[in-house]
Each structure stands twice: as structure tokens, then as C-alpha cells.
Amino acid sequence: MEEERDERMWPGRLRWRLRGAWTAPAFVALTLAEAVLLTRLPIAGDHGTDVLGGFLLCGFLNLTLVGLVAPLAARLRRRRRPSAAPLEVRQDRIATVAMAGLAAVLLVAGLVHRSAVSASEQAYAENLRAVRSYVVHQAPPEFRAGLGSENVWKQKDDFYRTCVPGPDPDRSLCLYVDTDGVATVTRDPDQQSNSRIAGPDNPGRQGG
């Protein structure tokens, strides 16, 4: 009798197992998708993370949801709403929904932040235009060869220190550019590069 009962219960357990087997594939797929999403739609700053950095961050967040949040939520829900579904199945469902929710939050945050990124890119381009106009019309001619190789250090919103390399690798033409409104350019008498002043952790961005 016991063997017959086990045989009858086995298909039911298998069905529950299949219904509760979404966590692993969802974890892999959503972590990869979220990592790519952070490279394309950053949620903070001017630039997205690299894929590896995004993967590590999203992997940590998803592991927290799977290993901590989902088990606690599944136990709380079982106490409040008893069900025939095994605890593992409830936990799997909650973890999958939570990871999908995280992906949705990152997408919305990226879309909301997109306008700020676009404004920053426009200010960066305006900075380069102002610097190149200054170099062509006002700077010593030996710095014209450095156009296209500018190093840009964003010091705050709409304010940049942009250095144009010259024939002497230790002396650059460095300009302060304020792009708030009509771009204004002020020459910095200090000809040290951005990386030398700001340090190797903030080397600046190469102009394109």
C-alpha cells in the first residue's frame, strides 16, 4: 500500500518541481540582461558600467533576492495564506518575480535618467566645440595638431578642464570651459595634464 501511495504522489511532486524550477534559468537570463541594460541605460552618472561590472552588481542583487528575500517572503506568505504548494515552489515563484521586478526597476530608472545623460553629452560636445574654436583662432599654432586628442576632465555639471596636447609631452594647453549658457573659455596657466593634477584614478576622458 505504501509503495502504491508513493507511486501516486510521485507525479504530483514532479509537477510541483517543474512548476518551481524557474529560479536558475531566470537568474542567468535576467542577470545578463540587466548587465547589458546598465551599459546602455545607466541609472546614475554620465556613462554606463562595463558588462563585467554590471554582471557582478546585478548578480549580487539577484543572489540577495534569491537567497535572502525570497525565503523570508515565502515563509511569511505561507503563514498568512496556507496553500498546497510546497515551500520551495513558493520560494521559486517569489524569487523569479522579484528578479523580474528588479529588471523592470533598472529599466525604468535608466529611461528616467536618460535625459540627464543626453544633456551631459550635449554639454560635453559643446565643450569640445568651444575648445577647438579657441585653439584654431587664439592658441599658438603648435597645439592645432593635438585637436582630436583632447583630454577632458569634468569637474562639475557644465564645467570642464580640457587639455590639448602639444609637441612637449609635459606641457599642454589647458582650458576651463563653462557650458552653462553660452560657452566661455578661460586659459589655465598651469600646463600640467589632467591626469597629473587629478591623479591616475581620474585621468579624464579623451575627446572624440
Coordinates of N, CA and C in Angstrom, one line a residue:
M1 N 0.8 -1.2 0.0 CA 0.0 0.0 0.0 C 0.9 1.3 0.0
E2 N 1.9 1.2 0.8 CA 2.8 2.4 0.9 C 3.5 2.7 -0.4
E3 N 3.9 1.6 -1.1 CA 4.5 1.8 -2.5 C 3.5 2.4 -3.4
E4 N 2.3 1.9 -3.4 CA 1.3 2.5 -4.3 C 1.0 3.9 -4.0
R5 N 1.0 4.3 -2.7 CA 0.8 5.7 -2.4 C 2.0 6.5 -2.9
D6 N 3.2 6.0 -2.7 CA 4.3 6.8 -3.2 C 4.3 7.0 -4.7
E7 N 3.8 5.9 -5.4 CA 3.7 6.0 -6.9 C 2.7 7.0 -7.3
R8 N 1.6 7.1 -6.5 CA 0.6 8.1 -6.8 C 1.1 9.5 -6.5
M9 N 1.9 9.7 -5.5 CA 2.4 11.0 -5.1 C 3.5 11.5 -6.0
W10 N 4.2 10.6 -6.6 CA 5.4 11.0 -7.3 C 5.1 11.9 -8.5
P11 N 4.0 11.6 -9.3 CA 3.7 12.5 -10.4 C 3.4 13.9 -9.9
G12 N 2.6 14.0 -8.8 CA 2.3 15.3 -8.2 C 3.5 16.1 -7.8
R13 N 4.5 15.4 -7.1 CA 5.7 16.0 -6.8 C 6.5 16.5 -8.0
L14 N 6.5 15.7 -9.0 CA 7.2 16.1 -10.2 C 6.6 17.3 -10.8
R15 N 5.3 17.4 -10.8 CA 4.6 18.6 -11.4 C 5.0 19.9 -10.6
W16 N 5.0 19.7 -9.2 CA 5.4 20.9 -8.4 C 6.9 21.2 -8.7
R17 N 7.7 20.2 -8.8 CA 9.1 20.5 -9.1 C 9.3 21.3 -10.4
L18 N 8.6 20.9 -11.4 CA 8.6 21.6 -12.7 C 8.1 23.0 -12.6
R19 N 7.0 23.1 -11.8 CA 6.5 24.5 -11.7 C 7.4 25.4 -10.9
G20 N 8.3 24.8 -10.1 CA 9.2 25.5 -9.2 C 10.6 25.5 -9.7
A21 N 10.8 25.4 -11.0 CA 12.2 25.3 -11.5 C 12.6 26.5 -12.3
W22 N 12.1 27.7 -12.0 CA 12.4 28.9 -12.8 C 13.5 29.7 -12.3
T23 N 13.9 29.5 -11.1 CA 14.9 30.4 -10.4 C 16.2 30.4 -11.2
A24 N 16.8 29.2 -11.4 CA 18.1 29.1 -12.1 C 18.1 29.8 -13.5
P25 N 17.2 29.3 -14.4 CA 17.3 30.0 -15.7 C 17.0 31.4 -15.7
A26 N 16.0 31.8 -14.8 CA 15.7 33.3 -14.7 C 16.9 34.1 -14.2
F27 N 17.6 33.5 -13.2 CA 18.8 34.2 -12.7 C 19.8 34.5 -13.7
V28 N 20.1 33.5 -14.5 CA 21.1 33.6 -15.6 C 20.7 34.6 -16.6
A29 N 19.4 34.4 -17.1 CA 19.0 35.3 -18.2 C 18.8 36.7 -17.7
L30 N 18.2 36.9 -16.6 CA 18.0 38.3 -16.1 C 19.3 39.0 -15.7
T31 N 20.2 38.3 -15.1 CA 21.5 38.9 -14.7 C 22.2 39.4 -16.0
L32 N 22.2 38.6 -17.0 CA 22.9 39.0 -18.3 C 22.1 40.2 -18.9
A33 N 20.8 40.1 -18.9 CA 20.0 41.2 -19.5 C 20.2 42.5 -18.7
E34 N 20.2 42.4 -17.4 CA 20.4 43.6 -16.6 C 21.8 44.2 -16.7
A35 N 22.8 43.3 -16.9 CA 24.2 43.8 -17.1 C 24.3 44.6 -18.4
V36 N 23.7 44.1 -19.4 CA 23.7 44.8 -20.7 C 22.9 46.1 -20.6
L37 N 21.8 46.0 -19.9 CA 20.9 47.2 -19.7 C 21.7 48.4 -19.0
L38 N 22.5 48.0 -18.0 CA 23.3 49.1 -17.3 C 24.3 49.7 -18.2
T39 N 24.8 49.0 -19.2 CA 25.8 49.6 -20.1 C 25.1 50.5 -21.1
R40 N 23.9 50.2 -21.4 CA 23.1 51.0 -22.4 C 22.3 52.2 -21.8
L41 N 21.8 51.9 -20.6 CA 20.9 52.9 -19.9 C 21.4 53.0 -18.5
P42 N 22.5 53.8 -18.2 CA 23.0 54.0 -16.9 C 21.9 54.6 -16.0
I43 N 21.9 54.2 -14.7 CA 20.9 54.7 -13.8 C 21.5 55.9 -13.0
A44 N 22.8 56.1 -13.1 CA 23.4 57.3 -12.4 C 24.7 57.6 -13.2
G45 N 25.1 58.8 -13.1 CA 26.4 59.3 -13.8 C 26.1 59.5 -15.3
D46 N 27.2 59.7 -16.0 CA 27.1 60.0 -17.4 C 27.3 58.8 -18.3
H47 N 27.9 57.8 -17.8 CA 28.2 56.6 -18.6 C 27.8 55.3 -17.9
G48 N 27.5 54.3 -18.7 CA 27.1 53.0 -18.2 C 28.3 52.3 -17.7
T49 N 28.1 51.3 -16.9 CA 29.2 50.4 -16.5 C 29.6 49.5 -17.6
D50 N 30.8 48.9 -17.5 CA 31.2 47.8 -18.4 C 30.3 46.6 -18.1
V51 N 30.3 45.7 -19.0 CA 29.4 44.5 -18.9 C 29.8 43.6 -17.7
L52 N 31.1 43.5 -17.5 CA 31.5 42.7 -16.3 C 31.1 43.3 -15.0
G53 N 31.3 44.6 -14.9 CA 30.9 45.3 -13.7 C 29.4 45.2 -13.5
G54 N 28.7 45.4 -14.5 CA 27.2 45.3 -14.4 C 26.8 43.9 -14.1
F55 N 27.5 42.9 -14.6 CA 27.1 41.5 -14.3 C 27.4 41.2 -12.8
L56 N 28.5 41.6 -12.3 CA 28.8 41.4 -10.9 C 27.8 42.1 -10.0
L57 N 27.4 43.3 -10.3 CA 26.5 44.1 -9.5 C 25.1 43.4 -9.5
C58 N 24.6 43.1 -10.7 CA 23.3 42.5 -10.9 C 23.3 41.1 -10.3
G59 N 24.4 40.4 -10.4 CA 24.5 39.1 -9.9 C 24.3 39.1 -8.3
F60 N 25.0 40.1 -7.7 CA 24.9 40.2 -6.3 C 23.5 40.6 -5.8
L61 N 22.9 41.5 -6.6 CA 21.5 41.9 -6.2 C 20.5 40.7 -6.4
N62 N 20.7 40.0 -7.5 CA 19.8 38.8 -7.7 C 20.1 37.7 -6.7
L63 N 21.3 37.5 -6.3 CA 21.6 36.5 -5.3 C 21.0 36.9 -4.0
T64 N 21.0 38.1 -3.7 CA 20.3 38.6 -2.4 C 18.8 38.3 -2.5
L65 N 18.2 38.6 -3.6 CA 16.8 38.3 -3.8 C 16.5 36.8 -3.6
V66 N 17.3 36.0 -4.3 CA 17.1 34.5 -4.2 C 17.4 33.9 -2.9
G67 N 18.5 34.3 -2.3 CA 19.0 33.7 -1.1 C 18.5 34.2 0.2
L68 N 18.0 35.5 0.2 CA 17.5 36.1 1.4 C 16.1 36.6 1.4
V69 N 15.8 37.4 0.4 CA 14.4 38.0 0.3 C 13.4 36.9 0.0
A70 N 13.6 36.1 -1.0 CA 12.6 35.1 -1.4 C 12.3 34.1 -0.3
P71 N 13.3 33.5 0.4 CA 12.9 32.5 1.5 C 12.1 33.2 2.6
L72 N 12.5 34.4 3.0 CA 11.7 35.1 4.1 C 10.3 35.4 3.6
A73 N 10.2 35.9 2.4 CA 8.8 36.2 1.9 C 8.0 35.0 1.8
A74 N 8.6 33.8 1.3 CA 7.8 32.6 1.2 C 7.3 32.1 2.5
R75 N 8.1 32.2 3.5 CA 7.7 31.7 4.9 C 6.6 32.6 5.4
L76 N 6.7 33.9 5.2 CA 5.7 34.8 5.7 C 4.4 34.6 5.0
R77 N 4.5 34.4 3.7 CA 3.2 34.2 2.9 C 2.6 32.9 3.3
R78 N 3.4 31.8 3.6 CA 2.8 30.5 4.0 C 2.0 30.6 5.3
R79 N 2.6 31.5 6.2 CA 1.9 31.6 7.5 C 0.5 32.4 7.3
R80 N 0.5 33.3 6.4 CA -0.7 34.1 6.2 C -1.7 33.5 5.3
R81 N -1.2 32.8 4.3 CA -2.1 32.1 3.3 C -1.6 30.7 3.0
P82 N -2.0 29.8 3.9 CA -1.6 28.3 3.7 C -2.1 27.9 2.3
S83 N -1.2 27.0 1.7 CA -1.5 26.5 0.4 C -0.9 25.1 0.2
A84 N -1.4 24.4 -0.8 CA -0.9 23.0 -1.0 C 0.5 23.1 -1.7
A85 N 0.9 24.2 -2.2 CA 2.2 24.4 -2.9 C 3.3 24.2 -1.9
P86 N 4.3 23.4 -2.2 CA 5.4 23.3 -1.3 C 6.2 24.6 -1.1
L87 N 6.9 24.7 0.0 CA 7.6 26.0 0.3 C 8.6 26.3 -0.8
E88 N 9.3 25.3 -1.3 CA 10.3 25.5 -2.4 C 9.7 26.1 -3.6
V89 N 8.4 25.7 -3.9 CA 7.8 26.2 -5.1 C 7.4 27.7 -4.9
R90 N 6.9 28.0 -3.7 CA 6.5 29.4 -3.4 C 7.8 30.3 -3.5
Q91 N 8.9 29.7 -2.9 CA 10.1 30.5 -2.9 C 10.6 30.7 -4.3
D92 N 10.5 29.7 -5.1 CA 10.9 29.9 -6.5 C 10.1 30.9 -7.2
R93 N 8.8 30.9 -7.0 CA 8.0 31.9 -7.7 C 8.3 33.3 -7.3
I94 N 8.5 33.5 -6.0 CA 8.8 34.8 -5.4 C 10.1 35.3 -5.9
A95 N 11.1 34.4 -5.9 CA 12.4 34.8 -6.4 C 12.4 35.2 -7.9
T96 N 11.7 34.5 -8.7 CA 11.6 34.8 -10.1 C 10.9 36.1 -10.3
V97 N 9.8 36.4 -9.6 CA 9.1 37.6 -9.7 C 9.9 38.8 -9.2
A98 N 10.6 38.6 -8.1 CA 11.5 39.6 -7.6 C 12.6 40.0 -8.5
M99 N 13.2 39.0 -9.2 CA 14.3 39.3 -10.1 C 13.7 40.0 -11.4
A100 N 12.6 39.6 -11.8 CA 11.9 40.3 -12.9 C 11.6 41.8 -12.5
G101 N 11.2 41.9 -11.3 CA 10.9 43.3 -10.8 C 12.1 44.2 -10.7
L102 N 13.2 43.6 -10.3 CA 14.5 44.3 -10.3 C 14.9 44.8 -11.7
A103 N 14.7 43.9 -12.7 CA 15.0 44.3 -14.1 C 14.1 45.4 -14.5
A104 N 12.8 45.4 -14.2 CA 11.9 46.4 -14.5 C 12.3 47.8 -13.9
V105 N 12.7 47.7 -12.6 CA 13.2 48.9 -11.9 C 14.4 49.5 -12.6
L106 N 15.3 48.7 -13.0 CA 16.5 49.2 -13.6 C 16.2 49.8 -15.0
L107 N 15.3 49.2 -15.7 CA 14.9 49.7 -17.0 C 14.2 51.1 -16.8
V108 N 13.3 51.2 -15.9 CA 12.6 52.5 -15.7 C 13.6 53.6 -15.2
A109 N 14.5 53.2 -14.3 CA 15.5 54.1 -13.8 C 16.4 54.6 -14.9
G110 N 16.8 53.7 -15.8 CA 17.6 54.1 -16.9 C 16.9 55.0 -17.8
L111 N 15.6 54.7 -18.1 CA 14.9 55.6 -19.0 C 14.7 57.0 -18.4
V112 N 14.4 57.0 -17.1 CA 14.3 58.3 -16.4 C 15.6 59.1 -16.4
H113 N 16.7 58.4 -16.3 CA 18.0 59.1 -16.2 C 18.5 59.4 -17.6
R114 N 17.9 58.9 -18.6 CA 18.4 59.1 -20.0 C 18.5 60.6 -20.4
S115 N 17.5 61.4 -19.9 CA 17.5 62.8 -20.3 C 18.7 63.5 -19.7
A116 N 19.1 63.1 -18.5 CA 20.3 63.7 -17.8 C 21.6 63.3 -18.6
V117 N 21.6 62.0 -19.0 CA 22.8 61.6 -19.8 C 22.9 62.4 -21.1
S118 N 21.7 62.5 -21.8 CA 21.7 63.3 -23.0 C 22.2 64.7 -22.9
A119 N 21.7 65.4 -21.8 CA 22.1 66.7 -21.5 C 23.6 66.8 -21.2
S120 N 24.1 65.8 -20.5 CA 25.6 65.8 -20.3 C 26.4 65.6 -21.5
E121 N 25.9 64.8 -22.4 CA 26.6 64.5 -23.7 C 26.6 65.8 -24.6
Q122 N 25.5 66.5 -24.5 CA 25.4 67.8 -25.3 C 26.4 68.8 -24.7
A123 N 26.5 68.9 -23.4 CA 27.4 69.8 -22.8 C 28.9 69.4 -23.1
Y124 N 29.1 68.1 -23.1 CA 30.5 67.7 -23.4 C 30.9 68.1 -24.9
A125 N 29.9 67.9 -25.8 CA 30.2 68.2 -27.2 C 30.4 69.7 -27.3
E126 N 29.6 70.5 -26.6 CA 29.7 72.0 -26.6 C 31.1 72.4 -26.1
N127 N 31.6 71.7 -25.1 CA 32.9 72.0 -24.5 C 34.0 71.7 -25.6
L128 N 33.9 70.6 -26.3 CA 34.9 70.4 -27.4 C 34.8 71.4 -28.5
R129 N 33.6 71.8 -28.9 CA 33.5 72.8 -29.9 C 34.1 74.1 -29.5
A130 N 33.9 74.5 -28.2 CA 34.5 75.8 -27.7 C 36.0 75.7 -27.7
V131 N 36.5 74.5 -27.2 CA 38.0 74.4 -27.1 C 38.6 74.4 -28.5
R132 N 38.0 73.7 -29.5 CA 38.6 73.6 -30.8 C 38.5 75.0 -31.5
S133 N 37.5 75.7 -31.3 CA 37.4 77.1 -31.8 C 38.5 78.0 -31.2
Y134 N 38.7 77.8 -30.0 CA 39.7 78.6 -29.3 C 41.1 78.3 -29.8
V135 N 41.4 77.0 -30.0 CA 42.7 76.5 -30.5 C 43.0 77.1 -31.9
V136 N 42.0 77.0 -32.7 CA 42.1 77.4 -34.1 C 42.3 79.0 -34.2
H137 N 41.6 79.7 -33.4 CA 41.6 81.2 -33.6 C 42.5 81.9 -32.6
Q138 N 42.8 81.3 -31.4 CA 43.5 82.1 -30.4 C 44.8 81.5 -29.8
A139 N 44.9 80.2 -30.0 CA 46.0 79.5 -29.3 C 47.3 79.5 -30.3
P140 N 48.4 79.2 -29.7 CA 49.6 79.1 -30.5 C 49.4 77.9 -31.5
P141 N 49.9 78.1 -32.7 CA 49.6 77.1 -33.8 C 50.2 75.7 -33.5
E142 N 51.2 75.5 -32.6 CA 51.7 74.2 -32.4 C 50.7 73.2 -31.7
F143 N 49.6 73.8 -31.1 CA 48.6 73.0 -30.5 C 47.5 72.5 -31.4
R144 N 47.5 72.9 -32.6 CA 46.4 72.5 -33.5 C 46.6 71.0 -33.9
A145 N 47.8 70.5 -33.9 CA 48.0 69.1 -34.2 C 47.3 68.2 -33.1
G146 N 47.1 68.8 -31.9 CA 46.5 68.0 -30.8 C 45.0 67.9 -30.8
L147 N 44.4 68.6 -31.8 CA 42.9 68.6 -31.8 C 42.5 67.2 -32.2
G148 N 41.5 66.7 -31.5 CA 41.0 65.3 -31.7 C 41.6 64.4 -30.6
S149 N 42.7 64.9 -29.9 CA 43.3 64.1 -28.8 C 43.1 64.8 -27.5
E150 N 42.1 65.7 -27.3 CA 41.9 66.4 -26.1 C 41.6 65.5 -24.9
N151 N 42.0 65.9 -23.8 CA 41.7 65.2 -22.5 C 40.7 66.1 -21.7
V152 N 39.6 65.5 -21.4 CA 38.5 66.3 -20.8 C 38.3 65.8 -19.3
W153 N 38.4 66.7 -18.4 CA 38.1 66.4 -17.0 C 36.9 67.2 -16.6
K154 N 35.8 66.5 -16.4 CA 34.5 67.1 -16.0 C 34.6 67.4 -14.5
Q155 N 34.7 68.6 -14.1 CA 34.8 69.0 -12.7 C 33.5 69.1 -12.0
K156 N 32.5 69.5 -12.7 CA 31.1 69.6 -12.2 C 30.2 69.8 -13.3
D157 N 28.9 69.8 -13.1 CA 28.0 69.9 -14.2 C 28.3 71.2 -15.0
D158 N 28.5 71.1 -16.3 CA 28.7 72.2 -17.2 C 30.0 72.9 -17.0
F159 N 30.9 72.2 -16.4 CA 32.2 72.9 -16.2 C 33.3 71.9 -16.4
Y160 N 34.3 72.2 -17.3 CA 35.3 71.2 -17.7 C 36.7 71.9 -17.7
R161 N 37.7 71.0 -17.5 CA 39.1 71.4 -17.7 C 39.5 70.5 -18.9
T162 N 39.8 71.1 -20.0 CA 40.1 70.4 -21.2 C 41.6 70.7 -21.6
C163 N 42.4 69.7 -21.8 CA 43.8 69.9 -22.2 C 44.1 69.4 -23.6
V164 N 44.7 70.2 -24.3 CA 45.1 69.9 -25.7 C 46.6 69.6 -25.7
P165 N 47.1 68.4 -26.1 CA 48.5 68.1 -26.1 C 49.3 68.9 -27.1
G166 N 50.5 69.2 -26.8 CA 51.4 69.9 -27.8 C 52.6 69.1 -28.1
P167 N 53.6 69.7 -28.7 CA 54.8 69.0 -29.0 C 55.6 68.6 -27.8
D168 N 55.5 69.3 -26.7 CA 56.1 68.9 -25.4 C 55.2 68.1 -24.6
P169 N 55.5 66.8 -24.4 CA 54.5 65.9 -23.7 C 54.2 66.4 -22.2
D170 N 55.1 67.2 -21.7 CA 54.9 67.7 -20.3 C 54.1 69.0 -20.2
R171 N 53.8 69.6 -21.4 CA 53.1 70.9 -21.4 C 51.9 70.9 -22.4
S172 N 50.8 71.0 -21.8 CA 49.5 71.0 -22.6 C 48.9 72.4 -22.6
L173 N 48.0 72.6 -23.5 CA 47.2 73.8 -23.5 C 45.9 73.4 -22.7
C174 N 45.7 74.0 -21.5 CA 44.6 73.6 -20.7 C 43.6 74.7 -20.5
L175 N 42.4 74.4 -20.8 CA 41.3 75.5 -20.8 C 40.2 75.1 -19.9
Y176 N 39.7 76.1 -19.1 CA 38.5 75.9 -18.4 C 37.3 76.3 -19.2
V177 N 36.3 75.5 -19.3 CA 35.2 75.7 -20.2 C 33.9 75.6 -19.4
D178 N 33.1 76.7 -19.4 CA 31.8 76.7 -18.7 C 30.7 76.7 -19.8
T179 N 30.0 75.6 -19.9 CA 29.0 75.4 -20.9 C 27.6 75.8 -20.5
D180 N 27.4 76.4 -19.3 CA 26.1 76.9 -18.8 C 25.7 78.1 -19.6
G181 N 24.8 78.0 -20.5 CA 24.5 79.1 -21.4 C 25.5 79.2 -22.6
V182 N 26.0 80.4 -22.9 CA 27.0 80.5 -23.9 C 28.3 80.0 -23.4
A183 N 28.9 79.1 -24.1 CA 30.2 78.5 -23.6 C 31.3 79.6 -23.5
T184 N 31.9 79.7 -22.3 CA 33.0 80.6 -22.1 C 34.3 79.8 -21.9
V185 N 35.4 80.3 -22.4 CA 36.7 79.6 -22.3 C 37.7 80.4 -21.6
T186 N 38.4 79.9 -20.6 CA 39.4 80.6 -19.9 C 40.7 79.7 -19.8
R187 N 41.8 80.3 -20.2 CA 43.0 79.6 -20.3 C 43.6 79.4 -18.9
D188 N 44.0 78.1 -18.6 CA 44.6 77.8 -17.3 C 46.2 78.0 -17.5
P189 N 46.8 78.8 -16.7 CA 48.3 79.0 -16.8 C 49.0 77.7 -16.5
D190 N 48.4 76.9 -15.7 CA 49.1 75.6 -15.4 C 48.9 74.7 -16.6
Q191 N 50.0 74.2 -17.1 CA 50.0 73.4 -18.3 C 50.2 71.9 -18.0
Q192 N 50.0 71.5 -16.7 CA 50.1 70.1 -16.3 C 48.8 69.4 -16.8
S193 N 49.0 68.1 -17.2 CA 47.8 67.3 -17.7 C 46.8 67.1 -16.6
N194 N 45.6 66.7 -17.0 CA 44.6 66.4 -16.1 C 45.0 65.2 -15.2
S195 N 45.6 64.2 -15.8 CA 45.9 63.0 -15.0 C 47.0 63.3 -13.9
R196 N 47.9 64.3 -14.2 CA 48.9 64.7 -13.3 C 48.3 65.4 -12.1
I197 N 47.3 66.3 -12.4 CA 46.6 67.1 -11.3 C 45.6 66.2 -10.6
A198 N 44.7 65.5 -11.3 CA 43.6 64.8 -10.7 C 44.1 63.4 -10.1
G199 N 45.2 62.9 -10.6 CA 45.7 61.6 -10.2 C 45.2 60.5 -11.2
P200 N 45.8 59.4 -11.1 CA 45.6 58.3 -12.0 C 44.1 57.7 -11.9
D201 N 43.5 58.0 -10.8 CA 42.1 57.4 -10.6 C 41.1 58.3 -11.4
N202 N 41.5 59.5 -11.8 CA 40.6 60.4 -12.6 C 41.4 60.9 -13.8
P203 N 41.7 60.1 -14.7 CA 42.6 60.5 -15.8 C 41.9 61.4 -16.8
G204 N 40.6 61.6 -16.8 CA 39.8 62.3 -17.8 C 39.4 61.5 -18.9
R205 N 38.7 62.1 -19.8 CA 38.1 61.4 -21.0 C 38.7 62.0 -22.2
Q206 N 39.1 61.1 -23.1 CA 39.6 61.5 -24.4 C 38.6 62.1 -25.3
G207 N 38.9 63.2 -25.9 CA 37.9 63.8 -26.8 C 37.9 63.0 -28.1
G208 N 36.7 63.1 -28.7 CA 36.5 62.3 -30.0 C 36.3 63.2 -31.2

